[in-house]
CSV table of C-alpha atoms in Angstrom, one decimal:
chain,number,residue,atom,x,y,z
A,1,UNK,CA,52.4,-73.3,181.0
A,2,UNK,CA,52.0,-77.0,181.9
A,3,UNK,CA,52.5,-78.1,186.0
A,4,UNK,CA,55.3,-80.9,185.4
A,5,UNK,CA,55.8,-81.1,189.1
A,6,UNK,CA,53.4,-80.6,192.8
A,7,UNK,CA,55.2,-82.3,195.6
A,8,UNK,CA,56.1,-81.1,199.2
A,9,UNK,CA,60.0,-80.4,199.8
A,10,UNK,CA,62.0,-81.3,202.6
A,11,UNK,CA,64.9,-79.4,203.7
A,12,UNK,CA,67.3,-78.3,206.1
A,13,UNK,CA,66.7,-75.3,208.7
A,14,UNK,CA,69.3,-73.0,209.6
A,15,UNK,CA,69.9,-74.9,212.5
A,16,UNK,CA,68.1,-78.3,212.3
A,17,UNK,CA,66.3,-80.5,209.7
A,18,UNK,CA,62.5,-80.2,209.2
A,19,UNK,CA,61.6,-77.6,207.2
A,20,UNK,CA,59.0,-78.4,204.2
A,21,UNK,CA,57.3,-76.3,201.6
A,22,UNK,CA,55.5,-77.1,198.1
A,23,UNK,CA,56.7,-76.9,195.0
A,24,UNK,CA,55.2,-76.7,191.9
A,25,UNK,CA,57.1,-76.6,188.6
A,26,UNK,CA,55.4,-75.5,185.5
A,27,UNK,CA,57.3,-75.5,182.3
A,28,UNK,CA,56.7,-73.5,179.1
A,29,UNK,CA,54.7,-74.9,176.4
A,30,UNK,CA,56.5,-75.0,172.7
A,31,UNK,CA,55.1,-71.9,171.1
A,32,UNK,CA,54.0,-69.8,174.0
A,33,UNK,CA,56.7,-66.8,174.0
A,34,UNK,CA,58.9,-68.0,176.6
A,35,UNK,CA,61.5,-70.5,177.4
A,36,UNK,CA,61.7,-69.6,181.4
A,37,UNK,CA,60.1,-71.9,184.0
A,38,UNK,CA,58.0,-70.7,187.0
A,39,UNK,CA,59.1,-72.4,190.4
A,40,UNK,CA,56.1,-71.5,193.0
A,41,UNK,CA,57.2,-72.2,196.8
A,42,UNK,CA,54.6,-72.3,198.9
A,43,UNK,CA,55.5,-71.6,203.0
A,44,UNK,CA,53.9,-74.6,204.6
A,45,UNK,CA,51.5,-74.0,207.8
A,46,UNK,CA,52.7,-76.9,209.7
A,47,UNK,CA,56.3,-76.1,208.5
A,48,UNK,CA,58.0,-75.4,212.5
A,49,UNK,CA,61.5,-74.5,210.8
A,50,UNK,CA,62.9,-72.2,208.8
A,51,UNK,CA,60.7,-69.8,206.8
A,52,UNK,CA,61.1,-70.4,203.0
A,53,UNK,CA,61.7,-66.7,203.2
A,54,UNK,CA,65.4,-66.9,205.2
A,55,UNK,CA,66.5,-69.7,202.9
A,56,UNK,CA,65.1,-68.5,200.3
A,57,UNK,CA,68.4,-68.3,197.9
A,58,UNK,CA,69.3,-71.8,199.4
A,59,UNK,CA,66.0,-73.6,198.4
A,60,UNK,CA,66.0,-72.1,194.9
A,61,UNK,CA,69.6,-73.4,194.4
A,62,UNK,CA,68.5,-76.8,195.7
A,63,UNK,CA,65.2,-77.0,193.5
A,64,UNK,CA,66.8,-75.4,190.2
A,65,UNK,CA,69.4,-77.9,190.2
A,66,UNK,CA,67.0,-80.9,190.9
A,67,UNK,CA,64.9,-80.1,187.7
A,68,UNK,CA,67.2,-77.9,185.7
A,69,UNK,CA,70.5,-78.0,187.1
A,70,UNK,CA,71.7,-76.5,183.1
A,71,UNK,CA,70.3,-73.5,184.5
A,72,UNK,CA,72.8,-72.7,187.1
A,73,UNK,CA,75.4,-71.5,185.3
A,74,UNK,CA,74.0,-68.9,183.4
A,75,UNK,CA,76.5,-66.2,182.5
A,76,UNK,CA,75.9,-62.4,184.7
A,77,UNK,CA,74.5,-60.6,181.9
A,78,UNK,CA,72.1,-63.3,181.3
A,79,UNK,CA,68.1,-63.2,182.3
A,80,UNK,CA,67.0,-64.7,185.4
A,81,UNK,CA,66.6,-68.3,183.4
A,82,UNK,CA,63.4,-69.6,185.8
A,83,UNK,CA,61.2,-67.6,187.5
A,84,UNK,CA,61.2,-68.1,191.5
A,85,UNK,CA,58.2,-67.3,193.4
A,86,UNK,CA,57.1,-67.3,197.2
A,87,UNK,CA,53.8,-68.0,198.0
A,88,UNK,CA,52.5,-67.7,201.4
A,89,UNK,CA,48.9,-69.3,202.0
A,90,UNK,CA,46.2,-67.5,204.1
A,91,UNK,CA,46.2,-68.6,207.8
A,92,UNK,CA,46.2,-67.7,211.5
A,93,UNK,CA,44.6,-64.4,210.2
A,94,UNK,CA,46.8,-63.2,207.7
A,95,UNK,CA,45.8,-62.7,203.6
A,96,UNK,CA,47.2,-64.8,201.2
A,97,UNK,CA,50.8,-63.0,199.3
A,98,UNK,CA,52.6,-64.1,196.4
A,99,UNK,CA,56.1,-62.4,196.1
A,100,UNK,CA,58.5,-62.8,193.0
A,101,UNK,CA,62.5,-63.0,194.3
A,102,UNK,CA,65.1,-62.2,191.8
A,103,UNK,CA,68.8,-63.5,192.5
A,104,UNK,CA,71.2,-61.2,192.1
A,105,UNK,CA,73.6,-62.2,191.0
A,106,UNK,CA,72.3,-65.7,189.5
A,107,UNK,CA,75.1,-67.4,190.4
A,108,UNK,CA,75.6,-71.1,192.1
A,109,UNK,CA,78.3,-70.1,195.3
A,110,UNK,CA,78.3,-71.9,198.4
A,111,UNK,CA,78.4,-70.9,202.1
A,112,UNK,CA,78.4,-72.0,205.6
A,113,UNK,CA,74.9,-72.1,206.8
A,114,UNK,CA,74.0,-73.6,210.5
A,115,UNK,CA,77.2,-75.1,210.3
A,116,UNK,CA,76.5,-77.0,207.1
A,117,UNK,CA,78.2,-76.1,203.5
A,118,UNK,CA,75.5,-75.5,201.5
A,119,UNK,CA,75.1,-74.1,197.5
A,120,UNK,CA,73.4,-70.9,196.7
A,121,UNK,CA,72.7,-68.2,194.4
A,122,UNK,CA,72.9,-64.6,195.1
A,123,UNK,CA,70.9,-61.6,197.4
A,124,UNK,CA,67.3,-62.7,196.9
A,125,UNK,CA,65.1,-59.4,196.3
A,126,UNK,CA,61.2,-59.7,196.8
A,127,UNK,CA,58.5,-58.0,194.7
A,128,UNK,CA,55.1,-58.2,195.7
A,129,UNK,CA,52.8,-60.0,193.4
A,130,UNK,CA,48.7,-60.4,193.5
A,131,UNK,CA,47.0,-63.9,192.6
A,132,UNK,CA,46.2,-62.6,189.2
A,133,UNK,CA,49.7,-61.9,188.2
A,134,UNK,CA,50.8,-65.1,188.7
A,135,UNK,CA,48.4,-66.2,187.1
A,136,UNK,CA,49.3,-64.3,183.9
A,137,UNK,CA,53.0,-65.8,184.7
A,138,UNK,CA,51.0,-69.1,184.5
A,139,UNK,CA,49.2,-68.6,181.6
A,140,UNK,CA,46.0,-70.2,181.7
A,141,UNK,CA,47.5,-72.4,184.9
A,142,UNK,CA,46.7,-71.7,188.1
A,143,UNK,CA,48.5,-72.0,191.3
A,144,UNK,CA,46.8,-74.2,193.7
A,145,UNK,CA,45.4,-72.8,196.8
């Protein structure tokens, strides 16, 4: 995998504007076994809004369709076509947790949120991940700390 993007997101709340987190996009290289991107979003300590948790089907509509909006309308019985994960950075105490969230379904819909219309995909579902299985998601990448 190759990191094609790092840059710090800025989006809407529930309620209010002000929420930021990091992405990182890393794309496949020809010849390495898969054609799925990983997205890592990474909760940001000073971020006073919204968790990246709560939006967390909102922000992977809004990021998937700013680098590979083609990807949205993947058919039902289709694989998850990027790989989304949360990252949440050690601080105030807490350990460091990666968690992968599969949409289901992977759909683009939209819905009121905070009074704003708004696109989405489906119920995000977590699964725990450690630092060294994203890595292996990464290939020889590694997330940034």
């Amino acid at each position: 995998m190759r990191k094609t993007h790092d840059y710090l997101h800025r989006y809407r709340g529930i309620w209010r504007d002000g929420g930021i987190c990091r992405i990182e996009v890393y794309e496949p290289a020809p010849g390495e076994g898969t054609d799925r991107p990983v997205i890592v979003c990474s909760e940001m300590q000073e971020n006073t809004n919204t968790s990246v948790t709560n939006l967390a089907e909102i922000l992977a509509a809004e990021v998937v369709a700013r680098h590979f909006p083609w990807l949205l309308v993947a058919s039902d019985g289709d694989e998850q076509p990027v790989v989304w994960v949360e990252h949440y950075p050690a601080e105030r105490g807490l350990r460091e947790a990666f968690d992968r969230v599969a949409f289901s379904p992977w759909r683009i819909t939209t819905r009121c949120e905070g009074g704003v219309t708004r696109r989405c995909l489906g119920t995000p579902h977590w699964c725990r991940l450690t630092r060294e299985e994203v890595n292996a998601l990464l290939g020889r990448a590694s997330v940034s700390r």
